[in-house]
Tab-separated table of C-alpha atoms and ligand atoms in Angstrom:
chain	number	residue	atom	x	y	z
A	1	MET	CA	16.274	12.991	-20.084
A	2	ALA	CA	15.109	9.375	-20.144
A	3	THR	CA	11.452	8.729	-20.804
A	4	ALA	CA	9.948	7.030	-17.813
A	5	ARG	CA	6.516	5.832	-16.741
A	6	GLU	CA	4.830	5.177	-13.467
A	7	TYR	CA	3.939	1.497	-13.019
A	8	ASN	CA	1.327	0.675	-10.434
A	9	PHE	CA	1.910	-2.714	-8.805
A	10	ASP	CA	-1.347	-3.756	-7.205
A	11	GLY	CA	-1.511	-6.474	-4.596
A	12	LEU	CA	-3.497	-9.506	-5.662
A	13	VAL	CA	-5.828	-10.164	-2.718
A	14	GLY	CA	-4.970	-13.518	-1.160
A	15	PRO	CA	-7.420	-16.376	-0.527
A	16	SER	CA	-7.465	-15.801	3.242
A	17	HIS	CA	-8.795	-12.213	3.153
A	18	ASN	CA	-10.731	-11.817	6.403
A	19	TYR	CA	-11.798	-9.313	9.033
A	20	ALA	CA	-9.820	-9.924	12.211
A	21	GLY	CA	-9.729	-6.463	13.806
A	22	LEU	CA	-5.945	-6.547	13.898
A	23	SER	CA	-5.093	-2.910	13.215
A	24	PHE	CA	-5.582	-0.673	16.246
A	25	GLY	CA	-5.851	2.900	14.952
A	26	ASN	CA	-7.468	1.835	11.666
A	27	VAL	CA	-11.141	2.462	12.345
A	28	ALA	CA	-12.497	0.323	9.495
A	29	SER	CA	-10.517	-2.694	10.724
A	30	ALA	CA	-11.895	-2.282	14.244
A	31	HIS	CA	-15.424	-1.643	13.029
A	32	ASN	CA	-15.611	-4.763	10.839
A	33	PHE	CA	-14.000	-7.184	13.264
A	34	LYS	CA	-15.589	-10.643	12.930
A	35	ARG	CA	-17.606	-9.733	9.881
A	36	VAL	CA	-17.812	-12.531	7.284
A	37	SER	CA	-15.523	-11.717	4.354
A	38	ASN	CA	-15.732	-12.716	0.712
A	39	PRO	CA	-12.172	-13.370	-0.522
A	40	LYS	CA	-13.363	-14.196	-4.038
A	41	GLN	CA	-15.173	-10.899	-4.396
A	42	ALA	CA	-12.230	-9.035	-2.843
A	43	ALA	CA	-9.788	-10.463	-5.385
A	44	LEU	CA	-12.173	-9.842	-8.301
A	45	GLN	CA	-12.737	-6.226	-7.202
A	46	GLY	CA	-8.987	-5.632	-7.128
A	47	LEU	CA	-8.483	-7.303	-10.496
A	48	ALA	CA	-11.285	-5.249	-12.056
A	49	LYS	CA	-9.473	-2.057	-11.040
A	50	MET	CA	-6.177	-3.311	-12.461
A	51	ARG	CA	-7.798	-4.343	-15.719
A	52	ALA	CA	-9.694	-1.083	-16.178
A	53	LEU	CA	-6.564	1.015	-15.603
A	54	ALA	CA	-4.428	-1.174	-17.877
A	55	ALA	CA	-7.103	-0.893	-20.570
A	56	ARG	CA	-6.913	2.905	-20.272
A	57	GLY	CA	-3.204	2.770	-21.086
A	58	PHE	CA	-1.770	3.055	-17.567
A	59	ALA	CA	1.208	0.804	-16.832
A	60	GLN	CA	-0.166	-1.822	-14.473
A	61	ALA	CA	1.362	-4.857	-12.812
A	62	VAL	CA	0.522	-7.222	-9.982
A	63	LEU	CA	2.311	-8.400	-6.841
A	64	PRO	CA	1.495	-11.912	-5.602
A	65	PRO	CA	-0.181	-12.741	-2.291
A	66	GLN	CA	1.912	-14.354	0.420
A	67	SER	CA	1.966	-17.911	1.650
A	68	ARG	CA	-0.568	-18.388	4.433
A	69	PRO	CA	-0.939	-19.399	7.169
A	70	ASN	CA	2.499	-18.484	8.428
A	71	PHE	CA	3.334	-21.762	10.170
A	72	GLY	CA	6.731	-20.333	11.121
A	73	LEU	CA	5.004	-17.791	13.360
A	74	LEU	CA	2.755	-20.378	14.992
A	75	ARG	CA	5.613	-22.817	15.606
A	76	ALA	CA	7.804	-19.998	16.965
A	77	ILE	CA	5.244	-19.350	19.699
A	78	GLY	CA	5.080	-22.955	20.829
A	79	PHE	CA	2.538	-24.775	18.683
A	80	THR	CA	3.949	-28.132	17.611
A	81	GLY	CA	2.950	-31.254	15.712
A	82	SER	CA	1.547	-31.605	12.215
A	83	ASP	CA	0.278	-28.548	10.361
A	84	ALA	CA	-3.303	-29.596	11.177
A	85	GLU	CA	-2.449	-29.916	14.870
A	86	VAL	CA	-0.781	-26.496	14.887
A	87	ILE	CA	-3.905	-24.935	13.365
A	88	GLU	CA	-6.360	-26.708	15.629
A	89	ARG	CA	-4.511	-25.917	18.817
A	90	SER	CA	-3.781	-22.284	17.950
A	91	ALA	CA	-7.449	-21.817	17.003
A	92	ARG	CA	-8.396	-22.947	20.506
A	93	GLU	CA	-5.668	-21.271	22.529
A	94	ALA	CA	-4.565	-18.231	20.530
A	95	PRO	CA	-7.138	-17.391	17.842
A	96	MET	CA	-5.770	-13.865	17.377
A	97	PHE	CA	-2.345	-15.251	16.512
A	98	LEU	CA	-3.922	-17.700	14.079
A	99	ALA	CA	-5.677	-14.709	12.481
A	100	CYS	CA	-2.297	-12.931	12.255
A	101	ALA	CA	-0.777	-16.013	10.618
A	102	TYR	CA	-3.617	-15.959	8.063
A	103	SER	CA	-3.529	-12.206	7.389
A	104	ALA	CA	-4.033	-11.181	3.764
A	105	ALA	CA	-2.725	-7.673	4.512
A	106	PRO	CA	0.116	-7.905	1.923
A	107	MET	CA	-2.621	-6.948	-0.574
A	108	TRP	CA	-1.978	-3.319	0.492
A	109	THR	CA	1.225	-2.968	-1.457
A	110	ALA	CA	1.571	0.751	-0.679
A	111	ASN	CA	3.047	-0.689	2.520
A	112	ALA	CA	5.358	-3.158	0.784
A	113	ALA	CA	8.315	-0.813	0.291
A	114	THR	CA	9.508	2.727	-0.304
A	115	VAL	CA	10.662	3.203	-3.873
A	116	SER	CA	13.015	5.828	-5.298
A	117	PRO	CA	13.405	5.987	-9.065
A	118	SER	CA	16.859	5.939	-10.619
A	119	SER	CA	16.690	9.643	-11.469
A	120	ASP	CA	16.703	10.484	-7.730
A	121	THR	CA	19.424	8.166	-6.425
A	122	ALA	CA	23.178	8.657	-6.116
A	123	ASP	CA	24.096	5.451	-7.943
A	124	GLY	CA	21.522	5.830	-10.723
A	125	ARG	CA	19.685	2.614	-9.852
A	126	ALA	CA	16.075	2.285	-8.696
A	127	HIS	CA	16.077	1.604	-4.951
A	128	PHE	CA	13.503	-0.284	-2.901
A	129	THR	CA	13.507	-0.537	0.898
A	130	VAL	CA	11.148	-3.223	2.088
A	131	ALA	CA	8.946	-1.895	4.922
A	132	ASN	CA	9.276	-3.639	8.280
A	133	LEU	CA	5.661	-2.843	9.291
A	134	ASN	CA	6.652	-3.569	12.853
A	135	ASN	CA	3.815	-1.620	14.455
A	136	LYS	CA	1.372	-4.454	13.828
A	137	MET	CA	1.897	-8.081	14.741
A	138	HIS	CA	0.104	-9.407	11.651
A	139	ARG	CA	2.155	-7.236	9.283
A	140	SER	CA	5.539	-7.532	10.983
A	141	PHE	CA	6.568	-10.664	9.055
A	142	GLU	CA	5.399	-9.560	5.599
A	143	HIS	CA	8.811	-8.113	4.792
A	144	LEU	CA	10.451	-11.535	4.363
A	145	GLU	CA	8.199	-12.587	1.502
A	146	THR	CA	7.916	-9.057	0.133
A	147	GLY	CA	11.691	-8.948	-0.201
A	148	ARG	CA	11.678	-12.284	-2.027
A	149	ALA	CA	8.964	-11.158	-4.428
A	150	LEU	CA	10.620	-7.811	-5.181
A	151	ARG	CA	13.995	-9.483	-5.729
A	152	ALA	CA	12.398	-11.979	-8.104
A	153	ILE	CA	10.738	-9.203	-10.117
A	154	PHE	CA	13.545	-6.631	-9.933
A	155	ALA	CA	16.413	-9.096	-10.130
A	156	ASP	CA	18.801	-7.174	-12.381
A	157	GLU	CA	21.308	-5.631	-9.992
A	158	ARG	CA	22.639	-3.276	-12.644
A	159	GLN	CA	19.279	-1.523	-12.572
A	160	PHE	CA	17.717	-2.269	-9.182
A	161	VAL	CA	18.635	-2.490	-5.492
A	162	VAL	CA	16.252	-4.098	-3.013
A	163	HIS	CA	17.247	-3.261	0.572
A	164	ASP	CA	16.179	-5.442	3.473
A	165	ALA	CA	13.697	-4.001	5.931
A	166	LEU	CA	15.086	-1.723	8.651
A	167	PRO	CA	15.796	-3.368	12.032
A	168	PRO	CA	12.496	-4.474	13.607
A	169	THR	CA	12.326	-2.123	16.563
A	170	PRO	CA	9.914	0.738	17.381
A	171	ALA	CA	12.567	3.394	16.628
A	172	PHE	CA	12.474	2.258	13.004
A	173	GLY	CA	8.718	1.878	12.459
A	174	ASP	CA	8.446	1.959	8.664
A	175	GLU	CA	5.261	1.627	6.617
A	176	GLY	CA	6.750	2.116	3.157
A	177	ALA	CA	5.290	4.180	0.352
A	178	ALA	CA	2.110	4.996	2.293
A	179	ASN	CA	4.146	7.741	3.977
A	180	HIS	CA	6.198	8.772	0.959
A	181	THR	CA	5.266	11.025	-1.953
A	182	ARG	CA	7.382	11.910	-4.948
A	183	LEU	CA	6.720	15.152	-6.803
A	184	CYS	CA	8.400	16.126	-10.054
A	185	ALA	CA	8.177	17.976	-13.356
A	186	ALA	CA	8.466	14.746	-15.343
A	187	TYR	CA	8.792	11.112	-14.206
A	188	GLY	CA	12.186	10.693	-15.869
A	189	SER	CA	13.823	13.775	-14.318
A	190	PRO	CA	14.965	14.261	-10.703
A	191	GLY	CA	12.118	14.719	-8.256
A	192	VAL	CA	11.390	15.760	-4.699
A	193	GLU	CA	10.849	12.942	-2.221
A	194	MET	CA	8.642	13.851	0.697
A	195	PHE	CA	8.661	11.526	3.695
A	196	VAL	CA	5.873	12.006	6.227
A	197	TYR	CA	6.421	10.679	9.743
A	198	GLY	CA	4.186	10.396	12.784
A	199	ARG	CA	6.633	10.543	15.665
A	200	VAL	CA	10.296	10.950	16.602
A	201	GLU	CA	11.843	8.181	18.703
A	202	PHE	CA	14.602	10.250	20.263
A	203	GLU	CA	12.565	13.376	20.942
A	204	PRO	CA	10.094	12.229	23.539
A	205	ASP	CA	8.640	15.753	23.860
A	206	ALA	CA	7.911	16.146	20.149
A	207	PRO	CA	4.200	16.193	19.305
A	208	ALA	CA	2.754	12.705	18.906
A	209	PRO	CA	-0.739	11.214	18.859
A	210	LYS	CA	-2.256	10.412	22.241
A	211	HIS	CA	-4.740	7.707	21.421
A	212	TYR	CA	-3.653	5.773	18.332
A	213	PRO	CA	-0.117	4.754	17.373
A	214	ALA	CA	2.084	6.701	14.978
A	215	ARG	CA	3.418	3.929	12.805
A	216	GLN	CA	6.201	5.817	10.992
A	217	THR	CA	9.186	7.377	12.728
A	218	LEU	CA	11.415	10.182	11.501
A	219	GLU	CA	14.413	7.943	12.114
A	220	ALA	CA	13.033	5.286	9.762
A	221	SER	CA	12.312	7.823	7.023
A	222	GLN	CA	15.812	9.300	7.316
A	223	SER	CA	17.358	5.835	7.123
A	224	VAL	CA	15.471	5.003	3.938
A	225	ALA	CA	16.554	8.295	2.349
A	226	ARG	CA	20.185	7.469	3.265
A	227	LEU	CA	19.966	3.928	1.903
A	228	HIS	CA	18.598	5.254	-1.385
A	229	GLY	CA	21.291	7.916	-1.710
A	230	LEU	CA	18.793	10.757	-2.066
A	231	HIS	CA	19.927	14.337	-2.535
A	232	GLU	CA	19.570	16.478	0.598
A	233	ASN	CA	18.043	19.485	-1.192
A	234	ARG	CA	15.364	17.354	-2.785
A	235	THR	CA	14.393	15.301	0.256
A	236	LEU	CA	11.885	16.470	2.859
A	237	PHE	CA	10.796	15.119	6.205
A	238	ILE	CA	7.406	16.465	7.179
A	239	GLN	CA	5.493	15.645	10.330
A	240	GLN	CA	1.971	14.332	10.029
A	241	ASN	CA	-0.638	16.065	12.165
A	242	PRO	CA	-0.853	13.947	15.350
A	243	ALA	CA	-4.466	15.031	15.906
A	244	THR	CA	-5.535	13.412	12.622
A	245	ILE	CA	-3.717	10.167	13.478
A	246	ASP	CA	-5.962	10.139	16.539
A	247	GLN	CA	-8.950	10.429	14.208
A	248	GLY	CA	-7.967	7.335	12.230
A	249	VAL	CA	-5.441	8.700	9.716
A	250	PHE	CA	-2.952	5.906	10.333
A	251	HIS	CA	-0.936	6.590	7.159
A	252	ASN	CA	-0.302	9.847	5.310
A	253	ASP	CA	-1.940	8.339	2.209
A	254	VAL	CA	-5.277	8.526	4.039
A	255	ILE	CA	-5.058	12.350	4.023
A	256	ALA	CA	-2.853	13.366	1.050
A	257	VAL	CA	-1.791	12.169	-2.393
A	258	GLY	CA	0.656	13.620	-4.895
A	259	ASN	CA	1.560	13.088	-8.515
A	260	GLY	CA	3.678	15.093	-10.936
A	261	ASN	CA	3.706	18.628	-9.534
A	262	VAL	CA	0.289	18.244	-7.846
A	263	LEU	CA	-0.230	17.739	-4.126
A	264	PHE	CA	-3.835	17.056	-3.190
A	265	TYR	CA	-4.162	17.270	0.585
A	266	HIS	CA	-6.394	18.067	3.508
A	267	GLN	CA	-5.900	21.266	5.481
A	268	GLN	CA	-5.216	19.207	8.615
A	269	ALA	CA	-2.840	16.684	7.045
A	270	PHE	CA	0.423	18.119	8.367
A	271	ALA	CA	1.531	19.298	11.808
A	272	ASP	CA	2.745	22.580	10.275
A	273	GLU	CA	0.977	23.161	6.977
A	274	THR	CA	2.613	26.498	6.162
A	275	GLY	CA	6.096	25.262	6.985
A	276	ALA	CA	5.556	22.116	4.923
A	277	LEU	CA	4.510	24.113	1.855
A	278	VAL	CA	7.439	26.519	2.157
A	279	LYS	CA	9.886	23.616	2.264
A	280	LEU	CA	8.137	21.837	-0.558
A	281	ARG	CA	8.139	24.889	-2.829
A	282	LYS	CA	11.838	25.425	-2.191
A	283	ALA	CA	12.653	21.817	-3.006
A	284	MET	CA	10.472	21.957	-6.111
A	285	ASP	CA	12.505	24.948	-7.317
A	286	GLU	CA	15.537	22.656	-7.306
A	287	VAL	CA	13.850	20.406	-9.862
A	288	HIS	CA	12.393	23.308	-11.876
A	289	ALA	CA	8.826	22.398	-11.083
A	290	GLY	CA	6.176	24.720	-9.702
A	291	LEU	CA	4.155	23.124	-6.945
A	292	HIS	CA	0.438	22.948	-7.622
A	293	ALA	CA	-1.134	22.489	-4.199
A	294	ILE	CA	-4.805	21.577	-4.039
A	295	ARG	CA	-5.809	22.116	-0.454
A	296	VAL	CA	-9.128	20.787	0.826
A	297	ASP	CA	-10.510	22.839	3.688
A	298	ALA	CA	-11.959	21.164	6.756
A	299	ALA	CA	-15.147	23.142	6.156
A	300	GLU	CA	-15.538	21.413	2.790
A	301	VAL	CA	-14.582	17.891	3.841
A	302	SER	CA	-14.070	16.924	7.475
A	303	VAL	CA	-11.326	14.544	8.572
A	304	ALA	CA	-14.080	12.100	9.576
A	305	ASP	CA	-15.480	12.173	6.019
A	306	ALA	CA	-11.980	11.802	4.581
A	307	VAL	CA	-11.484	8.702	6.740
A	308	SER	CA	-14.852	7.117	6.005
A	309	THR	CA	-14.726	7.744	2.230
A	310	TYR	CA	-10.953	7.537	1.655
A	311	LEU	CA	-11.119	10.597	-0.605
A	312	PHE	CA	-7.350	11.076	-0.295
A	313	ASN	CA	-6.552	7.392	-0.584
A	314	SER	CA	-7.167	7.878	-4.250
A	315	GLN	CA	-4.791	7.280	-7.110
A	316	LEU	CA	-3.819	10.446	-8.902
A	317	LEU	CA	-2.690	9.331	-12.340
A	318	SER	CA	-1.256	11.250	-15.295
A	319	LYS	CA	-3.292	10.288	-18.320
A	320	PRO	CA	-1.383	9.157	-21.397
A	321	ASP	CA	-2.943	12.007	-23.396
A	322	GLY	CA	-2.542	14.718	-20.735
A	323	GLY	CA	-4.521	15.744	-17.658
A	324	MET	CA	-4.941	13.753	-14.462
A	325	VAL	CA	-7.572	11.318	-13.297
A	326	LEU	CA	-8.464	10.751	-9.660
A	327	VAL	CA	-9.309	7.109	-8.935
A	328	VAL	CA	-11.601	6.964	-5.914
A	329	PRO	CA	-13.567	4.262	-4.120
A	330	HIS	CA	-17.360	4.177	-4.546
A	331	GLU	CA	-17.729	5.421	-0.969
A	332	CYS	CA	-16.723	8.907	-2.209
A	333	ARG	CA	-19.765	9.050	-4.460
A	334	GLU	CA	-22.069	8.039	-1.614
A	335	ASN	CA	-21.071	10.795	0.811
A	336	GLN	CA	-22.803	14.051	-0.070
A	337	ALA	CA	-20.078	16.433	1.094
A	338	VAL	CA	-17.354	14.477	-0.678
A	339	ALA	CA	-19.346	13.871	-3.855
A	340	SER	CA	-20.189	17.548	-4.265
A	341	PHE	CA	-16.608	18.549	-3.473
A	342	LEU	CA	-15.406	16.195	-6.219
A	343	GLU	CA	-17.875	17.642	-8.702
A	344	ARG	CA	-16.571	21.128	-7.989
A	345	LEU	CA	-12.964	19.958	-8.177
A	346	VAL	CA	-13.310	18.467	-11.643
A	347	ALA	CA	-15.385	21.415	-12.875
A	348	SER	CA	-12.736	23.891	-11.651
A	349	GLY	CA	-10.250	22.614	-14.230
A	350	ARG	CA	-7.393	22.511	-11.706
A	351	SER	CA	-5.189	19.648	-13.022
A	352	ILE	CA	-7.630	16.906	-12.090
A	353	ASP	CA	-10.072	16.685	-14.965
A	354	GLU	CA	-11.604	13.239	-14.536
A	355	LEU	CA	-12.896	10.927	-11.844
A	356	LEU	CA	-13.006	7.159	-11.932
A	357	SER	CA	-14.611	5.208	-9.138
A	358	PHE	CA	-14.354	1.537	-8.231
A	359	ASP	CA	-16.139	-0.837	-5.915
A	360	LEU	CA	-13.396	-1.963	-3.549
A	361	ARG	CA	-15.652	-2.570	-0.571
A	362	GLN	CA	-14.039	-5.814	0.543
A	363	SER	CA	-10.698	-4.051	0.933
A	364	MET	CA	-12.222	-0.813	2.215
A	365	ARG	CA	-13.774	-2.681	5.162
A	366	ASN	CA	-10.245	-3.328	6.379
A	367	GLY	CA	-9.150	0.263	5.739
A	368	GLY	CA	-7.616	-0.244	2.280
A	369	GLY	CA	-8.608	2.038	-0.618
A	370	PRO	CA	-7.325	2.355	-4.198
A	371	ALA	CA	-4.000	3.901	-3.157
A	372	CYS	CA	-3.328	1.308	-0.437
A	373	LEU	CA	-3.679	-1.414	-3.024
A	374	ARG	CA	-0.851	-0.155	-5.191
A	375	LEU	CA	2.894	0.403	-5.083
A	376	ARG	CA	4.184	3.025	-7.504
A	377	VAL	CA	7.396	2.257	-9.350
A	378	ILE	CA	8.775	4.715	-11.875
A	379	LEU	CA	10.758	2.919	-14.564
A	380	ASP	CA	12.514	4.080	-17.688
A	381	ASP	CA	12.430	1.925	-20.814
A	382	ALA	CA	15.564	-0.068	-19.992
A	383	GLU	CA	14.381	-0.728	-16.432
A	384	ALA	CA	10.938	-1.743	-17.615
A	385	ALA	CA	12.531	-4.196	-20.031
A	386	ALA	CA	14.794	-5.565	-17.270
A	387	MET	CA	12.053	-6.392	-14.788
A	388	HIS	CA	10.186	-9.697	-14.747
A	389	GLN	CA	7.500	-9.491	-17.432
A	390	GLY	CA	5.150	-12.157	-16.069
A	391	VAL	CA	3.506	-9.730	-13.627
A	392	LEU	CA	2.469	-7.118	-16.201
A	393	MET	CA	-1.287	-6.779	-16.417
A	394	THR	CA	-2.675	-7.709	-19.822
A	395	GLU	CA	-6.107	-8.948	-20.889
A	396	HIS	CA	-4.616	-12.424	-21.056
A	397	LEU	CA	-3.177	-12.293	-17.530
A	398	TYR	CA	-6.417	-10.800	-16.238
A	399	ASP	CA	-8.441	-13.682	-17.745
A	400	ARG	CA	-6.102	-16.261	-16.268
A	401	LEU	CA	-6.157	-14.678	-12.816
A	402	VAL	CA	-9.936	-14.397	-12.804
A	403	ALA	CA	-10.245	-18.085	-13.756
A	404	TRP	CA	-7.747	-18.960	-11.008
A	405	VAL	CA	-9.671	-16.937	-8.400
A	406	GLU	CA	-12.997	-18.456	-9.497
A	407	LYS	CA	-11.511	-21.924	-9.149
A	408	HIS	CA	-9.784	-21.598	-5.794
A	409	TYR	CA	-11.281	-18.800	-3.671
A	410	ARG	CA	-14.099	-19.093	-1.185
A	411	ASP	CA	-16.943	-16.631	-1.262
A	412	ARG	CA	-17.357	-16.725	2.497
A	413	LEU	CA	-14.808	-16.722	5.260
A	414	ALA	CA	-15.937	-16.405	8.873
A	415	PRO	CA	-13.462	-16.167	11.789
A	416	GLU	CA	-14.170	-19.769	12.813
A	417	ASP	CA	-13.284	-21.022	9.316
A	418	LEU	CA	-9.619	-20.290	10.030
A	419	ALA	CA	-9.687	-23.264	12.444
A	420	ASP	CA	-10.314	-25.703	9.586
A	421	PRO	CA	-6.986	-27.236	8.445
A	422	LYS	CA	-8.437	-27.773	4.974
A	423	LEU	CA	-8.282	-24.011	4.341
A	424	ALA	CA	-4.481	-24.149	4.610
A	425	VAL	CA	-4.304	-27.058	2.160
A	426	ASP	CA	-6.604	-25.287	-0.322
A	427	ILE	CA	-4.498	-22.112	-0.166
A	428	GLN	CA	-1.294	-24.048	-0.755
A	429	THR	CA	-2.816	-25.683	-3.859
A	430	ALA	CA	-3.956	-22.299	-5.177
A	431	LEU	CA	-0.593	-20.600	-4.639
A	432	ASP	CA	1.321	-23.460	-6.277
A	433	GLU	CA	-0.750	-22.900	-9.397
A	434	LEU	CA	-0.248	-19.121	-9.250
A	435	THR	CA	3.539	-19.438	-9.579
A	436	GLY	CA	2.946	-20.913	-13.043
A	437	ILE	CA	0.560	-18.144	-14.089
A	438	LEU	CA	2.969	-15.379	-13.002
A	439	GLN	CA	6.031	-17.329	-14.187
A	440	LEU	CA	7.636	-17.068	-10.785
A	441	PRO	CA	8.671	-20.660	-10.046
A	442	GLY	CA	9.942	-21.226	-6.526
A	443	LEU	CA	8.306	-18.088	-5.137
A	444	TYR	CA	6.835	-19.998	-2.218
A	445	ASP	CA	9.631	-22.584	-1.807
A	446	PHE	CA	10.982	-21.484	1.533
A	447	GLN	CA	10.395	-21.923	5.246
A	448	PRO	CA	9.128	-18.680	6.771
B	501	SUG	O1	-2.224	-1.863	7.917
B	501	SUG	N1	-5.453	-3.152	7.418
B	501	SUG	C1	-4.291	-2.481	6.884
B	501	SUG	C2	-4.705	-1.442	5.887
B	501	SUG	C3	-3.514	-0.839	5.194
B	501	SUG	C4	-3.880	0.359	4.372
B	501	SUG	N2	-2.738	0.852	3.721
B	501	SUG	C5	-2.507	2.159	3.397
B	501	SUG	N3	-3.171	3.144	3.937
B	501	SUG	N4	-1.527	2.432	2.594
B	501	SUG	C6	-3.462	-1.836	8.003
B	501	SUG	O2	-4.065	-1.312	8.936
B	501	SUG	C7	-6.597	-4.879	8.709
B	501	SUG	C8	-6.479	-6.363	8.980
B	501	SUG	C9	-7.566	-6.890	9.849
B	501	SUG	O3	-8.014	-6.216	10.760
B	501	SUG	O4	-7.989	-8.049	9.614
B	501	SUG	C10	-5.333	-4.287	8.119
B	501	SUG	O5	-4.270	-4.835	8.294
């Protein structure tokens, strides 16, 4: 059995981070619409998390922000002339589309792709399927640059396969790793891949949320499993509870998280909790792992508290010296029910023996907690050596990125600031410099 580690690839928050109320069904996004953001603080908060986890011995890397604004989008919908003219006119006539073109949402890399490690796939390579994110206008074009970035980092085709996003149509709504959990006995041995979907395109009578959209379809999840060559007995498709989607649980990672043989989940996470656990236990038998389910009752923590604190949008990490740490946002410590639940959880000695909390408020205000900010990639030694090394988080890279953020990022971005063409020029200058820091020349040399 190969030794393998879980690498967390966090999204570096881009310089246009703002609150544009673009994500219907994500209550934080709606609630903070038009609030003034602080992109500098957002990026520094994300970097502080990456640095702290790297310093603790966790394998940590970074994914770059995307080129913004997306002039291709604005020109495709009829805005012409110089870049400045395109910005000024779209700000007047279609400010929501300008906000989409400026979206910094690629920071939530849990939505970048679904990843299957080489120990799970038929051809023995690590597979990535870039998520099409087609439920939301502002996220629907991320896949083009995400694919470029992943192919630049995981370029060695003997080890890695990066699949294009699924066709951009509602039947294939795909939100990537946010609706995918891998459970296993050890990272380097075959695991169980659990896909959680919100609706079924070709079963109109199947349960589905009534108020908010279900972003992931069963058909998309099945397609990703096929592309990756996953084994039938170790692959599960579980339906998310539609009633919780209607309460703001727009991705499964807002209500459940797994790592190793541990599944930490809310009683109301799945449409059929008992059925899901039976299937999961059976699949876990196939990989000789006993499932350790940590179920949180609604009486202990309500769905509303789970959504406002992002208790389940935590990172559950295996510590280098044994045990697991739960990485939560500060909001969890500020909610009495959640804070006392967490105290009891750690005291109970059930797998999770440590808590770490981070201030990620800038991201949280758009509905992005610790787990949204990271994409998990399990790599064995040869794969880790084959990937691009310039994105690995070290003290040196951290220092350089902090200096770069301090130099280029604004500490205030109001909705009306997007109308200023100088913002686009400043972002371009910043991103050009970033390619040198991450040693990814040419990353932004393309026409979206
Ligand atoms: O897709 N928010 C993101 C948050 C993604 C969280 N990801 C995970 N749960 N894995 C979304 O809803 C808000 C943008 C705005 O309103 O300005 C936004 O896109």
